[in-house]
Amino acid sequence: MLRLCSLIILLCMALPARAVLDIEVTGAGEHQTPIAIIPFDGENLMEQHISEVIKSDLLRTGLFKLIDPEGKAPHETKDVNYADWPNTETLTIGQVTQLTNGRIEVRFRLLDTVTETELLAQAVSSNQSQTRAIAHHIADSIYAKLTGSPGVFSTRIAYVNRLGALNRLVVADSDGYGEHVLLEQKQPIMSPAWSPHGKSLAYVSFEQGRAMVYSQSLKTQKRILLASFPGSNSAPAWSPDGRQLAIVLTHEGSSQIYLINKDGSNLRRISFSESIDTEPTFSPDGSFLLFTSDRGGSAQIYRMSVNGGYAERLTFEGTNNFSPRFSPDGKSFVFAQFKGGRFYIAVQDFSSKQVQILTPGGWEKKPSFAPNGKLILFATEILGRGILATVSSDGRVKQRMTPQKGDIREPTWGPFVKQ
Amino acid sequence: MKKLILALVIINLLTACASSKSKHDDEQANLDSSSNSDVVQNDNEANGENAAAIEAQNLADAEAAKAAEEAAAQAALAPQSSVYFPFDVDTIQESDKTIVQAHGAYLSEHAERKARAEGNADERGSSEYNLALGQRRAENTKKALVLSGANTDQVETISYGEERPKETGHDEASWAQNRRVDIVYP
């Protein structure tokens, strides 16, 4: 089939580090830890100011109250006079040193000003171009130390950006920086899905005239056409061991769920209904799937063994329920509920079956958990524009992430990446 | 795309009109030549050439006539090549049965033609559920075409879900336009 020139794959370009998402935070966690973050010695020499990136990261969680250092600027523990800091509980100080070959070393300390102890003392070195990554690593360490949960500042997200007639599949840092376009074309793109170690992205592309599933390596940009059976091929979801994917095919009748190896071999059908079965997603231990089905008359969420067989209906509230995703600890799932003509993001606990609606309602769709289970990313709309948003898993802290250009849809949060 | 089909149909119609005019002239010429048959038969070679030329012309006329008839048939169908659905419904509605029957009959009479049923859905679902709903609408349209005479190999089904909306408003007027299957002849 003739491939039109509208398909352009952009490789990882050296984009200037600028904010492509405008981020607004509302709400606060149940407890906010006061922290003063002092500009690091030598950070002005870098394009990105490390202390500013750390502050933005911690501020976005709603769990920290930033305390103004009021001009005080110690850079080493021996220079800290704890009596100067009655308004805070914690203090972050550090130094940036330029090494040879364009490398920098960053040393930082996290101090408890109440007990007057050192909580963290670390040195990180990397290429100068990785200043933001170093800052995110430091923010992760501070977050982990003070909240007990791993930070997600070094993780990435994927989404589709629509601008005019063009659709772009984008991978970016969780704060929107470092946008990397995997695919750019006029035909639609849907359902990006991260492989378990963040090395590949599966997605649906209409570049050949109808929905087909591709899997693309983020490192090499190479991709394989995973499923191009007659009809629609869609809804890819990776198994936790990364060896296979669940997909939805229509070549044998209505939309049904299949498993397929990551190289496209060994296709097996696991749902056998005459209704729409779609949006499969694996449990963290790989033994169950959640999926959306209208086998009961309306779109609802069901749970089934990965081997197929009996499917248990889980959702009974609202008109319809779509797009389930397990929490990383496997104890609950997030989904989109359609009720009274509006879409809401909700979480349901497996054992108690209690449903908690986390958002005010609108065009809120396609939720996914951050890999620490503390935040949920979803697509919504403000003033007619498609934007991204997050809500903390307790519903208290909300973020709006507005793109400078275009509409964003189909977001999905990536996994922890082993350093 | 629809405009392109309509344009092609109109061009075909115009060509067909032009052909039928010259056909009429040739018929007249044939009548004239047969009344002068004595004169014509005196020159056998000339007759042979004339006969061949007339036969070639007749073939061309027949093809032009056929093209005209097809264009007319497609023109009759072109403005009515979409079927519509209520919210979350994928069965063909009573009001659309005539259109589907017309396309089915057309395909049955033109076994070499191929059609594609392209399904769409409004935005009130997840993108994946809407892709599935669009596919089911397209499948049901195909089933109805086959019941009306089309051969199953003549009709392909695809879905665009909510990805290529015709109207983008968050209101019933837009949603109604998007809950639709287009029958196209690629």
Short mmCIF file of N, CA and C in Angstrom, two decimals, chain A residues 162 188-191 204 206 209-211 231-232 234-236 250 253-255 274-276 278-279 292 294 299 320 322-323 338 343 363 365-366 381 409-410, chain B residues 87-88 90 116 118 122-137 139 143 156-165 168-171 175:
data_model
loop_
_atom_site.label_atom_id
_atom_site.label_comp_id
_atom_site.label_asym_id
_atom_site.label_seq_id
_atom_site.Cartn_x
_atom_site.Cartn_y
_atom_site.Cartn_z
N ARG A 162 -2.70 16.57 19.43
CA ARG A 162 -3.35 16.88 18.15
C ARG A 162 -3.25 18.37 17.92
N PRO A 188 -5.08 9.12 12.63
CA PRO A 188 -5.16 9.05 14.10
C PRO A 188 -4.15 8.09 14.74
N ILE A 189 -3.83 8.40 16.01
CA ILE A 189 -2.98 7.56 16.86
C ILE A 189 -3.74 7.39 18.18
N MET A 190 -3.71 6.18 18.74
CA MET A 190 -4.45 5.92 20.01
C MET A 190 -3.65 5.02 20.92
N SER A 191 -4.10 4.99 22.20
CA SER A 191 -3.74 3.93 23.13
C SER A 191 -2.27 3.61 23.30
N VAL A 204 -1.64 2.27 18.82
CA VAL A 204 -2.52 2.02 17.67
C VAL A 204 -2.32 3.15 16.67
N PHE A 206 -3.43 4.51 12.59
CA PHE A 206 -4.32 4.33 11.45
C PHE A 206 -3.59 4.64 10.13
N GLY A 209 -4.73 3.02 7.04
CA GLY A 209 -6.16 3.16 6.71
C GLY A 209 -7.10 2.64 7.77
N ARG A 210 -6.60 1.79 8.68
CA ARG A 210 -7.45 1.31 9.78
C ARG A 210 -6.57 1.02 10.98
N ALA A 211 -7.19 0.68 12.12
CA ALA A 211 -6.45 0.53 13.37
C ALA A 211 -5.56 -0.70 13.35
N GLY A 231 -10.11 -5.98 9.91
CA GLY A 231 -10.90 -5.25 10.90
C GLY A 231 -10.00 -4.35 11.73
N SER A 232 -10.36 -4.13 12.98
CA SER A 232 -9.59 -3.25 13.86
C SER A 232 -8.68 -4.05 14.78
N SER A 234 -6.40 -3.23 18.23
CA SER A 234 -6.24 -2.08 19.14
C SER A 234 -6.01 -2.50 20.58
N ALA A 235 -6.02 -1.51 21.47
CA ALA A 235 -5.95 -1.67 22.92
C ALA A 235 -4.79 -2.52 23.43
N PRO A 236 -3.53 -2.22 23.01
CA PRO A 236 -2.43 -3.05 23.49
C PRO A 236 -2.16 -2.82 24.98
N THR A 250 -10.99 -7.71 15.88
CA THR A 250 -12.39 -7.89 15.46
C THR A 250 -12.50 -8.85 14.28
N GLY A 253 -15.32 -11.54 14.51
CA GLY A 253 -16.66 -11.14 14.92
C GLY A 253 -16.60 -9.82 15.65
N SER A 254 -17.09 -9.77 16.86
CA SER A 254 -17.06 -8.50 17.60
C SER A 254 -15.70 -8.33 18.27
N SER A 255 -15.50 -7.18 18.91
CA SER A 255 -14.21 -6.89 19.55
C SER A 255 -13.95 -7.88 20.68
N GLU A 274 -20.13 -12.45 22.56
CA GLU A 274 -20.58 -11.83 21.30
C GLU A 274 -20.78 -10.34 21.50
N SER A 275 -20.22 -9.84 22.59
CA SER A 275 -20.36 -8.41 22.86
C SER A 275 -19.03 -7.72 22.61
N ILE A 276 -18.93 -6.47 23.02
CA ILE A 276 -17.68 -5.74 22.94
C ILE A 276 -16.87 -6.04 24.20
N THR A 278 -13.09 -5.09 25.58
CA THR A 278 -11.96 -4.25 25.17
C THR A 278 -11.23 -3.69 26.39
N GLU A 279 -10.17 -2.89 26.14
CA GLU A 279 -9.37 -2.24 27.19
C GLU A 279 -8.84 -3.23 28.22
N THR A 292 -13.09 -3.83 29.84
CA THR A 292 -14.39 -3.19 29.69
C THR A 292 -15.23 -4.08 28.78
N ASP A 294 -19.52 -4.86 27.34
CA ASP A 294 -20.96 -4.53 27.41
C ASP A 294 -21.80 -5.81 27.37
N ALA A 299 -21.62 -0.77 29.04
CA ALA A 299 -20.18 -0.88 29.25
C ALA A 299 -19.86 -0.85 30.73
N ASN A 320 -22.16 4.04 32.77
CA ASN A 320 -21.14 3.18 32.19
C ASN A 320 -19.82 3.37 32.91
N PHE A 322 -15.53 2.69 32.22
CA PHE A 322 -14.54 2.37 31.18
C PHE A 322 -13.12 2.43 31.73
N SER A 323 -12.17 1.97 30.87
CA SER A 323 -10.74 2.25 31.01
C SER A 323 -10.14 1.90 32.36
N PHE A 338 -19.02 7.19 33.68
CA PHE A 338 -19.92 8.09 32.96
C PHE A 338 -21.24 8.09 33.71
N PHE A 343 -18.12 12.65 32.66
CA PHE A 343 -17.10 11.64 32.98
C PHE A 343 -16.36 12.04 34.24
N TRP A 363 -14.98 16.02 31.10
CA TRP A 363 -14.53 15.08 30.05
C TRP A 363 -13.27 14.39 30.54
N LYS A 365 -11.05 11.35 31.26
CA LYS A 365 -10.93 10.00 30.70
C LYS A 365 -9.52 9.45 30.82
N LYS A 366 -9.39 8.12 30.54
CA LYS A 366 -8.10 7.45 30.35
C LYS A 366 -7.15 7.64 31.53
N GLU A 381 -10.57 18.33 29.83
CA GLU A 381 -10.73 19.46 28.94
C GLU A 381 -10.98 20.73 29.73
N ARG A 409 -4.42 14.09 24.40
CA ARG A 409 -5.34 13.01 24.75
C ARG A 409 -4.56 11.73 24.96
N GLU A 410 -5.25 10.67 25.42
CA GLU A 410 -4.65 9.34 25.56
C GLU A 410 -3.35 9.32 26.37
N PHE B 87 -27.77 6.77 20.41
CA PHE B 87 -26.66 6.63 21.35
C PHE B 87 -26.49 5.18 21.80
N ASP B 88 -25.25 4.69 21.70
CA ASP B 88 -24.87 3.35 22.17
C ASP B 88 -25.63 2.22 21.45
N ASP B 90 -26.16 -0.08 17.83
CA ASP B 90 -25.41 -0.42 16.61
C ASP B 90 -26.26 -1.12 15.56
N ARG B 116 -17.00 -0.11 1.07
CA ARG B 116 -16.44 -0.18 2.42
C ARG B 116 -17.42 0.51 3.36
N GLU B 118 -17.66 2.32 6.77
CA GLU B 118 -16.76 2.96 7.74
C GLU B 118 -17.56 3.42 8.95
N ASP B 122 -19.92 8.67 18.63
CA ASP B 122 -19.72 9.96 19.29
C ASP B 122 -18.77 9.77 20.47
N GLU B 123 -18.38 10.88 21.10
CA GLU B 123 -17.29 10.85 22.07
C GLU B 123 -17.67 10.34 23.45
N ARG B 124 -18.93 9.93 23.65
CA ARG B 124 -19.35 9.60 25.01
C ARG B 124 -19.04 8.17 25.41
N GLY B 125 -17.76 7.85 25.40
CA GLY B 125 -17.27 6.55 25.79
C GLY B 125 -15.77 6.66 25.79
N SER B 126 -15.06 5.58 26.09
CA SER B 126 -13.60 5.66 25.96
C SER B 126 -13.27 5.51 24.47
N SER B 127 -12.06 5.93 24.09
CA SER B 127 -11.69 5.86 22.66
C SER B 127 -11.72 4.42 22.17
N GLU B 128 -11.30 3.47 22.99
CA GLU B 128 -11.29 2.06 22.58
C GLU B 128 -12.71 1.49 22.48
N TYR B 129 -13.56 1.83 23.44
CA TYR B 129 -14.94 1.34 23.36
C TYR B 129 -15.61 1.90 22.11
N ASN B 130 -15.34 3.16 21.81
CA ASN B 130 -15.92 3.79 20.63
C ASN B 130 -15.39 3.19 19.34
N LEU B 131 -14.13 2.77 19.34
CA LEU B 131 -13.60 2.07 18.16
C LEU B 131 -14.37 0.77 17.94
N ALA B 132 -14.64 0.07 19.04
CA ALA B 132 -15.38 -1.20 18.96
C ALA B 132 -16.83 -0.96 18.52
N LEU B 133 -17.43 0.09 19.03
CA LEU B 133 -18.82 0.40 18.68
C LEU B 133 -18.94 0.75 17.19
N GLY B 134 -17.98 1.56 16.71
CA GLY B 134 -17.94 1.91 15.29
C GLY B 134 -17.79 0.66 14.43
N GLN B 135 -16.96 -0.27 14.87
CA GLN B 135 -16.74 -1.51 14.13
C GLN B 135 -18.02 -2.33 14.08
N ARG B 136 -18.73 -2.38 15.18
CA ARG B 136 -19.97 -3.17 15.21
C ARG B 136 -21.04 -2.54 14.33
N ARG B 137 -21.09 -1.22 14.32
CA ARG B 137 -22.04 -0.53 13.44
C ARG B 137 -21.72 -0.86 11.98
N GLU B 139 -20.14 -3.53 10.88
CA GLU B 139 -20.46 -4.94 10.65
C GLU B 139 -21.95 -5.14 10.41
N LYS B 143 -23.87 -6.64 7.18
CA LYS B 143 -24.85 -7.74 7.22
C LYS B 143 -26.11 -7.35 6.47
N GLU B 156 -16.05 -4.38 2.75
CA GLU B 156 -15.05 -4.36 3.82
C GLU B 156 -15.60 -3.51 4.96
N THR B 157 -15.22 -3.84 6.21
CA THR B 157 -15.68 -3.02 7.33
C THR B 157 -14.49 -2.48 8.09
N ILE B 158 -14.52 -1.16 8.39
CA ILE B 158 -13.49 -0.59 9.27
C ILE B 158 -14.16 0.36 10.25
N SER B 159 -13.41 0.77 11.27
CA SER B 159 -13.95 1.71 12.24
C SER B 159 -12.96 2.82 12.49
N TYR B 160 -13.49 4.05 12.64
CA TYR B 160 -12.67 5.17 13.08
C TYR B 160 -13.01 5.58 14.52
N GLY B 161 -13.95 4.87 15.13
CA GLY B 161 -14.31 5.19 16.50
C GLY B 161 -14.69 6.65 16.63
N GLU B 162 -14.08 7.34 17.62
CA GLU B 162 -14.33 8.76 17.81
C GLU B 162 -13.18 9.59 17.24
N GLU B 163 -12.29 8.94 16.45
CA GLU B 163 -11.04 9.60 16.05
C GLU B 163 -11.17 10.58 14.90
N ARG B 164 -12.22 10.44 14.07
CA ARG B 164 -12.39 11.37 12.95
C ARG B 164 -13.80 11.94 12.97
N PRO B 165 -14.09 12.76 13.97
CA PRO B 165 -15.47 13.27 14.08
C PRO B 165 -15.78 14.25 12.96
N THR B 168 -17.52 18.61 16.03
CA THR B 168 -16.75 18.50 17.27
C THR B 168 -17.39 19.17 18.47
N GLY B 169 -18.66 19.52 18.39
CA GLY B 169 -19.31 20.15 19.54
C GLY B 169 -19.65 19.14 20.62
N HIS B 170 -19.71 19.61 21.88
CA HIS B 170 -20.14 18.74 22.99
C HIS B 170 -21.65 18.84 23.11
N ASP B 171 -22.36 18.50 22.07
CA ASP B 171 -23.81 18.62 22.11
C ASP B 171 -24.43 17.56 21.21
N TRP B 175 -23.06 15.11 18.22
CA TRP B 175 -22.97 13.68 18.50
C TRP B 175 -23.80 12.87 17.48
#
